[in-house]
PDB file of C-alpha atoms and ligand atoms in Angstrom:
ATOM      1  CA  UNK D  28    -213.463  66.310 -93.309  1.00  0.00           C
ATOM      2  CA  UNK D  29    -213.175  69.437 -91.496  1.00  0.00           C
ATOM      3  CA  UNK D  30    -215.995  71.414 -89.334  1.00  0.00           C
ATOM      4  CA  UNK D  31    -214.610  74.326 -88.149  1.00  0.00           C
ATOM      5  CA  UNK D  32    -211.237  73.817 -86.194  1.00  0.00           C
ATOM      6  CA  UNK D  33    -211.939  69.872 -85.579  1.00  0.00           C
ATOM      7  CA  UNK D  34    -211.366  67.079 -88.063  1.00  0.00           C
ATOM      8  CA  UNK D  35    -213.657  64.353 -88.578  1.00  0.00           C
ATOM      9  CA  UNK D  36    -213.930  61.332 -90.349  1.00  0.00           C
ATOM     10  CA  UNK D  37    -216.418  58.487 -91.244  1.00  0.00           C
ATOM     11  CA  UNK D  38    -218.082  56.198 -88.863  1.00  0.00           C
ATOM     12  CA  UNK D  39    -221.560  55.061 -89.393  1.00  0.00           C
ATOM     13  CA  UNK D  40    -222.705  55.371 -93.208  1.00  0.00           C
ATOM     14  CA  UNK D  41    -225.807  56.773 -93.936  1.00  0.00           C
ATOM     15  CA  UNK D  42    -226.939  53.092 -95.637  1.00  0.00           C
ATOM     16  CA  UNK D  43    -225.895  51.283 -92.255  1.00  0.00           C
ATOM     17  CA  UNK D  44    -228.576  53.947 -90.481  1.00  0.00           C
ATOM     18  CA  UNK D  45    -230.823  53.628 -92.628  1.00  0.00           C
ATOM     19  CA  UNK D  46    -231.417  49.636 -92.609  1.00  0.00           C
ATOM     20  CA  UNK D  47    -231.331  50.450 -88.255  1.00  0.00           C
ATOM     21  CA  UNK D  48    -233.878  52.734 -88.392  1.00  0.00           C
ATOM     22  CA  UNK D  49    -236.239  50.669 -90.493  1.00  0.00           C
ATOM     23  CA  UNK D  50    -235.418  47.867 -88.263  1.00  0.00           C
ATOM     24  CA  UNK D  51    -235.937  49.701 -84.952  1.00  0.00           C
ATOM     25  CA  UNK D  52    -239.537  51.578 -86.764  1.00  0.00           C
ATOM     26  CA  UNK D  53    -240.714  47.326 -87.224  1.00  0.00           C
ATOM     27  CA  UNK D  54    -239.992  46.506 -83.409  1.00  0.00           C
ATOM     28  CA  UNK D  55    -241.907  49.957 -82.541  1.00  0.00           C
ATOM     29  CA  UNK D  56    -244.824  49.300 -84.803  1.00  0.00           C
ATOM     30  CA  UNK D  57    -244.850  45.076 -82.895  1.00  0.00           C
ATOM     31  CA  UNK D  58    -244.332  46.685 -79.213  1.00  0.00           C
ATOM     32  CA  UNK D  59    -246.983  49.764 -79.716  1.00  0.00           C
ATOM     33  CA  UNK D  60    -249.250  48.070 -81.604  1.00  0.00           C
ATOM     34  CA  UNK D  61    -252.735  48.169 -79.624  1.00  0.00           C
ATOM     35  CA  UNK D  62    -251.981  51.331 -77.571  1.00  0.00           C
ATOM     36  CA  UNK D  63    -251.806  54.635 -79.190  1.00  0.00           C
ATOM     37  CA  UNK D  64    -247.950  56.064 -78.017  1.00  0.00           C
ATOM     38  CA  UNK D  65    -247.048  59.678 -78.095  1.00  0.00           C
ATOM     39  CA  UNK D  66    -243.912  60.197 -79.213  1.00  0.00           C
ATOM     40  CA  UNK D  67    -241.347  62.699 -77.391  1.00  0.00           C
ATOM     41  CA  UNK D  68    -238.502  63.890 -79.691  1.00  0.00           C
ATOM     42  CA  UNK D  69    -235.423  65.625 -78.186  1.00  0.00           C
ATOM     43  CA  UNK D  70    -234.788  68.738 -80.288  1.00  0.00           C
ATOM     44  CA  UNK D  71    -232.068  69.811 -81.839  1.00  0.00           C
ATOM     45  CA  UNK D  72    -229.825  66.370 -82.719  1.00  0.00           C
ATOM     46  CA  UNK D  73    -232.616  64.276 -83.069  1.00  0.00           C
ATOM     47  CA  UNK D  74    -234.445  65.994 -85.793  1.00  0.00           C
ATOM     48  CA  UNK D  75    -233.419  64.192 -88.979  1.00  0.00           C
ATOM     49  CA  UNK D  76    -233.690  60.703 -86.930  1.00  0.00           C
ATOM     50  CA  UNK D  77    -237.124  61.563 -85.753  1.00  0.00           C
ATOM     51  CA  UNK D  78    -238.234  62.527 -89.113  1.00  0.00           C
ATOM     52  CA  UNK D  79    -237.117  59.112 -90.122  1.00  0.00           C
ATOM     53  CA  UNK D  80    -238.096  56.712 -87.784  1.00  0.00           C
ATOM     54  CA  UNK D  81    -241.895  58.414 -87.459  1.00  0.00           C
ATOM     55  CA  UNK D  82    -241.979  57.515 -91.520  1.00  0.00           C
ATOM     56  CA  UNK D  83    -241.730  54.151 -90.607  1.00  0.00           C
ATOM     57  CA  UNK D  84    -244.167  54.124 -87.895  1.00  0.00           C
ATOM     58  CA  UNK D  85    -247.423  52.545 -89.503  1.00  0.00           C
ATOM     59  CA  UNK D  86    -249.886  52.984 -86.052  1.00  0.00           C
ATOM     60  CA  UNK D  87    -251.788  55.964 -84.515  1.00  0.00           C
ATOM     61  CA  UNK D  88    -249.406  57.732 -82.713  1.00  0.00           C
ATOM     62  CA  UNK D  89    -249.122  61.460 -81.527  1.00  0.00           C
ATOM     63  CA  UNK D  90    -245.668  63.182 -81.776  1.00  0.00           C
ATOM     64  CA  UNK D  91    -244.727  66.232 -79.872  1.00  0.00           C
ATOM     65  CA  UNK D  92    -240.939  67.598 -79.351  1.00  0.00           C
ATOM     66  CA  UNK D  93    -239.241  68.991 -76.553  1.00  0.00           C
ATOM     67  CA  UNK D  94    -235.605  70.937 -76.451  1.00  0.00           C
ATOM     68  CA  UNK D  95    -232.742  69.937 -74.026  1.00  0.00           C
ATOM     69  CA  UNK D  96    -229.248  70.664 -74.547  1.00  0.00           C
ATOM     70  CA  UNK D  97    -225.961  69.428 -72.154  1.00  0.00           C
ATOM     71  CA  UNK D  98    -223.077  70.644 -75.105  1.00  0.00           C
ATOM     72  CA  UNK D  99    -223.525  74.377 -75.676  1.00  0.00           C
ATOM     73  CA  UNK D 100    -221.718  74.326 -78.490  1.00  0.00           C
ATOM     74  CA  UNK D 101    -218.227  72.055 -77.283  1.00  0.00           C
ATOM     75  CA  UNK D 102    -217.333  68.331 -77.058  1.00  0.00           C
ATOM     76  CA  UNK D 103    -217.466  68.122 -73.427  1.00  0.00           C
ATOM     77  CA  UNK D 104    -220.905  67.273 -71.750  1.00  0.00           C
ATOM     78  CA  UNK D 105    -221.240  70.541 -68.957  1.00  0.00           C
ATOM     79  CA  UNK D 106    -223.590  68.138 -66.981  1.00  0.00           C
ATOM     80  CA  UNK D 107    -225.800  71.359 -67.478  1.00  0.00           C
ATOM     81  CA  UNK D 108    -229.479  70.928 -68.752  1.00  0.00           C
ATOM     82  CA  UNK D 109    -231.043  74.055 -70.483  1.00  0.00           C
ATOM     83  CA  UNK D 110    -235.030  73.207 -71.008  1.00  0.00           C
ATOM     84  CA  UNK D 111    -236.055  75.273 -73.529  1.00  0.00           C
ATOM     85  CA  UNK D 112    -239.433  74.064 -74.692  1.00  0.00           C
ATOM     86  CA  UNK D 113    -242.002  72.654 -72.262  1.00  0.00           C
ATOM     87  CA  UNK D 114    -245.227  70.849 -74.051  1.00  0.00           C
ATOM     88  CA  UNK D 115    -248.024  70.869 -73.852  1.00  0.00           C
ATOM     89  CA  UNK D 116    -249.752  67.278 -75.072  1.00  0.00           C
ATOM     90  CA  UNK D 117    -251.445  65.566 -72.132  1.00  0.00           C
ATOM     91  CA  UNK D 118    -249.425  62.257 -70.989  1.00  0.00           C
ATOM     92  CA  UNK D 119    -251.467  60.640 -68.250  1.00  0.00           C
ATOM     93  CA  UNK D 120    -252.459  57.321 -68.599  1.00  0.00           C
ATOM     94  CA  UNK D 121    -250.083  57.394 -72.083  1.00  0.00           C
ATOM     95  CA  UNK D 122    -247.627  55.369 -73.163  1.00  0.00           C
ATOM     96  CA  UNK D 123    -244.655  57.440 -74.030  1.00  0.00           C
ATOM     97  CA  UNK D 124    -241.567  56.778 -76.187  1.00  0.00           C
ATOM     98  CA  UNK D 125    -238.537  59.675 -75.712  1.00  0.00           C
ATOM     99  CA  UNK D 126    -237.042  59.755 -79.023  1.00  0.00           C
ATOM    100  CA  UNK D 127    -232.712  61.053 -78.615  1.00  0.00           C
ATOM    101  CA  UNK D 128    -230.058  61.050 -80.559  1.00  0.00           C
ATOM    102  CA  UNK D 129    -227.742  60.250 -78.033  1.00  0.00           C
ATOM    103  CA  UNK D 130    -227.019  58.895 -74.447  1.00  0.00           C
ATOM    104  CA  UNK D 131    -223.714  59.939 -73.223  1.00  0.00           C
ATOM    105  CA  UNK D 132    -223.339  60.219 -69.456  1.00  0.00           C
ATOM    106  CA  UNK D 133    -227.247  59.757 -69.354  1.00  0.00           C
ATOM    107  CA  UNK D 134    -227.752  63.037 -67.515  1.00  0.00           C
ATOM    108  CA  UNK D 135    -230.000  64.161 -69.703  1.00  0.00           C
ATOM    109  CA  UNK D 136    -232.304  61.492 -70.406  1.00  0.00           C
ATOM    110  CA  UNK D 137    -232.375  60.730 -66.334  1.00  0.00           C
ATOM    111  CA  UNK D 138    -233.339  64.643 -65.991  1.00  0.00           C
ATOM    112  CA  UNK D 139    -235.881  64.178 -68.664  1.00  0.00           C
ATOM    113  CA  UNK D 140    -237.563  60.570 -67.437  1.00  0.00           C
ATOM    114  CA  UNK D 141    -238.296  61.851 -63.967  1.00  0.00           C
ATOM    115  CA  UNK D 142    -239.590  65.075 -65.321  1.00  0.00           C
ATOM    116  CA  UNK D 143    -242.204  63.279 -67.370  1.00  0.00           C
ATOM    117  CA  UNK D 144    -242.382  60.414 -64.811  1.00  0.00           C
ATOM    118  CA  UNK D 145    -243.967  63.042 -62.624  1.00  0.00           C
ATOM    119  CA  UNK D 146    -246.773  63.400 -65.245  1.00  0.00           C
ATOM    120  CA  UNK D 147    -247.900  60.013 -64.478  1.00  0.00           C
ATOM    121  CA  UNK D 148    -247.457  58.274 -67.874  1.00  0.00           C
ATOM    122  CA  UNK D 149    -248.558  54.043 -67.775  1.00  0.00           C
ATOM    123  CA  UNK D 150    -245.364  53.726 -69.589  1.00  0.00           C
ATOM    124  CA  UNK D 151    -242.221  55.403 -70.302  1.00  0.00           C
ATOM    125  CA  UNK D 152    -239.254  53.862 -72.839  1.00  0.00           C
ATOM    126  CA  UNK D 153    -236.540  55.651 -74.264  1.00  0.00           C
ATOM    127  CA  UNK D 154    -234.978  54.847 -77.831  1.00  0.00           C
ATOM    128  CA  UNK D 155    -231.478  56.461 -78.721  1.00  0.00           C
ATOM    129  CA  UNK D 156    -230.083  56.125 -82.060  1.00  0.00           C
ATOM    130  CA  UNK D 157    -226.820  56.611 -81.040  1.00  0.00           C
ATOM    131  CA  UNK D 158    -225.495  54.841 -77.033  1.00  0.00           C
ATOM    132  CA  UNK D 159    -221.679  55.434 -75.629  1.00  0.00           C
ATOM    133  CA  UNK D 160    -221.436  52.735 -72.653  1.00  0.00           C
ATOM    134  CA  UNK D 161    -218.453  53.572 -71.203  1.00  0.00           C
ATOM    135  CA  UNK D 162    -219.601  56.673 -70.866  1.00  0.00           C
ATOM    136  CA  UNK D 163    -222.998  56.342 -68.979  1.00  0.00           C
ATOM    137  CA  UNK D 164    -222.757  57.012 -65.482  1.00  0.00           C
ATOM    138  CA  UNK D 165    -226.297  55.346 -64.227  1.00  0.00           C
ATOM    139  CA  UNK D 166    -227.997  52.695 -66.000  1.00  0.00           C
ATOM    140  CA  UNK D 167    -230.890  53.816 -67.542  1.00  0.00           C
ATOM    141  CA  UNK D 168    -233.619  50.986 -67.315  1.00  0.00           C
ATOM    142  CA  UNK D 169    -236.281  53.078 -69.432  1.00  0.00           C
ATOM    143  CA  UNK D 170    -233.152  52.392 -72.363  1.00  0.00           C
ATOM    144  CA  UNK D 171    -234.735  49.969 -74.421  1.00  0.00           C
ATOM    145  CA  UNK D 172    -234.136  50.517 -78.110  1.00  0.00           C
ATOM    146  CA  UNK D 173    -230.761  51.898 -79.397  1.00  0.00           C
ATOM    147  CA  UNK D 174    -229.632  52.006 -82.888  1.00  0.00           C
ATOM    148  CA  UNK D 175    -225.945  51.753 -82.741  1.00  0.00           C
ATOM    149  CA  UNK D 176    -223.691  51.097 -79.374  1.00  0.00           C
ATOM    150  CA  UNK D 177    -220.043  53.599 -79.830  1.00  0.00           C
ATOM    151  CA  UNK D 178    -216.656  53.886 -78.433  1.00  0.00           C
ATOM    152  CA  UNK D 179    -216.444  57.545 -76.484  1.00  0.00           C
ATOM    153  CA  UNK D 180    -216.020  59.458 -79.570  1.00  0.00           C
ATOM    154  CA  UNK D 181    -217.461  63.065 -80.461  1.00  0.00           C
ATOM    155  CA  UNK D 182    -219.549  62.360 -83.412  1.00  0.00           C
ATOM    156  CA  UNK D 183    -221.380  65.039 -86.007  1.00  0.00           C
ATOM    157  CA  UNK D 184    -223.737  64.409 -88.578  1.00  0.00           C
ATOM    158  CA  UNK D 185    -227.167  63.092 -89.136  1.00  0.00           C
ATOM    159  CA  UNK D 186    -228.929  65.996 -87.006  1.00  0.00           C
ATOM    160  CA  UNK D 187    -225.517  66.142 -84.430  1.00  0.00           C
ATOM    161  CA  UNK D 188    -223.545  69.251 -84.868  1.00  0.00           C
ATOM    162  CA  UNK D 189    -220.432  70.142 -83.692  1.00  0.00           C
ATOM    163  CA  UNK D 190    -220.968  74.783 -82.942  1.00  0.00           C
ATOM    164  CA  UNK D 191    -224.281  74.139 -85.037  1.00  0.00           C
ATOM    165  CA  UNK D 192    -222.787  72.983 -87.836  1.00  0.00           C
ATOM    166  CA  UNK D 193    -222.718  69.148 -89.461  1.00  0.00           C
ATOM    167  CA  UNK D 194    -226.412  68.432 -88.692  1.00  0.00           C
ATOM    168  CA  UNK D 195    -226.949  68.309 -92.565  1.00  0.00           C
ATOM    169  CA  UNK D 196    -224.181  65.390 -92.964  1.00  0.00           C
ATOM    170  CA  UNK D 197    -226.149  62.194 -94.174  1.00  0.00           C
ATOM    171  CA  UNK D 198    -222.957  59.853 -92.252  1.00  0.00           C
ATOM    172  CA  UNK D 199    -222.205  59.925 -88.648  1.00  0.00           C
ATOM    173  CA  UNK D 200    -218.493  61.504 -88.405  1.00  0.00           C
ATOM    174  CA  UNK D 201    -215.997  60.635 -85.289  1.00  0.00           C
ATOM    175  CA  UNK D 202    -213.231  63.189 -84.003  1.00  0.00           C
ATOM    176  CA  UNK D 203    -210.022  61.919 -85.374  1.00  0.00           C
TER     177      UNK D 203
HETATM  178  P1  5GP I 305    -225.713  63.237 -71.818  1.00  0.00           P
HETATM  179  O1  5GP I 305    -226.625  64.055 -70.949  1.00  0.00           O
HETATM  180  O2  5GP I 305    -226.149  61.795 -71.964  1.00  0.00           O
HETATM  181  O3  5GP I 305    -224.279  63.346 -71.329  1.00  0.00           O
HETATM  182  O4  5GP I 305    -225.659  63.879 -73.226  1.00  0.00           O
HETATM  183  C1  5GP I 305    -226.718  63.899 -74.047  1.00  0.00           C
HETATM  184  C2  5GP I 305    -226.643  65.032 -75.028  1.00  0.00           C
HETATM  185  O5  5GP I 305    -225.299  65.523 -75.221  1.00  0.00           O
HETATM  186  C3  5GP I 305    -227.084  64.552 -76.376  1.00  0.00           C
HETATM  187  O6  5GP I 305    -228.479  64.647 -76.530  1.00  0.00           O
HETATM  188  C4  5GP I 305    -226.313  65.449 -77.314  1.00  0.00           C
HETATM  189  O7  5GP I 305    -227.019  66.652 -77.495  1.00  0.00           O
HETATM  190  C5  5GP I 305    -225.035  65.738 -76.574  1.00  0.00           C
HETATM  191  N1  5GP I 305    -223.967  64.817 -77.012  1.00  0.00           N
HETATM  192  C6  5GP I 305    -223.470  63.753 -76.337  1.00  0.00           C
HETATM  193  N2  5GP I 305    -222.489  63.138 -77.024  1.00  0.00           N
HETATM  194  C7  5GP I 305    -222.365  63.832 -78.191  1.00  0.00           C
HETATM  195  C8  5GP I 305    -221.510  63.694 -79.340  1.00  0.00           C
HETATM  196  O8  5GP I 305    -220.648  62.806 -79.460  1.00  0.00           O
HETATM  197  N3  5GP I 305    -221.704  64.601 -80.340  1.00  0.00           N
HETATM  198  C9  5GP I 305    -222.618  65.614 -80.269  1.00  0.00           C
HETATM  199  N4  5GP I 305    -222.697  66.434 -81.309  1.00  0.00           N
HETATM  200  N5  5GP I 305    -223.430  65.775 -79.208  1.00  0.00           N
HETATM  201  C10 5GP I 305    -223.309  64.888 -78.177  1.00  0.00           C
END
């Protein structure tokens, strides 16, 4: 499969994400049960995983997003961090769950932690569907729910894009 100059080819099958998702939307539903979470989804590449994992979530909840990018548009993290969306849903007191679609050198979930760290949350936990060990430069200890652990591969699909395109892709595609 080709996306603009780059081929790709199969990985993680939309079936195999899927089954995670439901699994990962039970263990949510057991850990959050008595308080009422809000929800913190990454914008763009976690869109379609969002979507899905908030179907499964059967407690109150609020959901709010926020927009964060390290790629601009290559296959190299930059290390930069464009914020694009502050927002606005009070989270003192709350217990928050950051929803990403992937932890690569961590920067950006670090960056985004102590920024809502500083709004005094009781809790904050971070879920990532996708998680590339050797890749992380600083464990993350707020990491604790990630759908699939992968080799250092580029991946596209399932909300990940490679220059904006491949979020539609219902499989998770690595550079070959
Ligand atoms: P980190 O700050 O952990 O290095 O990178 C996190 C962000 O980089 C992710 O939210 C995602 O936007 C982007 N990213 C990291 N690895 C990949 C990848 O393999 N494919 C795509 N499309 N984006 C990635």
């Amino acid at each position: 499969m080709k996306l603009v100059d780059l081929d790709f080819e199969p990985l993680i099958l939309a079936d195999a994400i899927e089954k995670r998702v439901k699994d990962i939307g039970i263990q949510l539903n057991k850990d959050y049960s008595d308080t009422k979470p809000v929800f913190v989804g990454v914008l763009n590449g976690s869109f379609l995983f969002i979507a899905d994992l908030i179907k499964q979530i059967d407690i109150p909840c609020e959901i709010t997003f926020t927009k964060l990018a390290s790629y601009y548009g290559g296959t190299k993290s930059t290390l930069k961090i464009r914020d694009d969306i502050d927002f606005s849903v009070d989270i003192k007191g709350r217990d928050v769950l950051i929803i990403e679609d992937i932890v690569d050198t961590g920067n950006t979930a670090h960056y985004l932690i102590d920024k809502l760290k500083a709004k005094e949350p009781a809790s904050i936990k971070l879920c990532s569907l996708l998680l590339k060990p050797a890749s992380l430069q600083t464990k993350i200890d707020e990491l604790k729910y990630v759908g699939f652990e992968i080799e250092n591969h580029f991946v596209v699909g399932y909300g990940l894009d490679y220059k904006e395109m491949g979020r539609n892709l219902r499989d998770i595609y690595k550079k070959v």
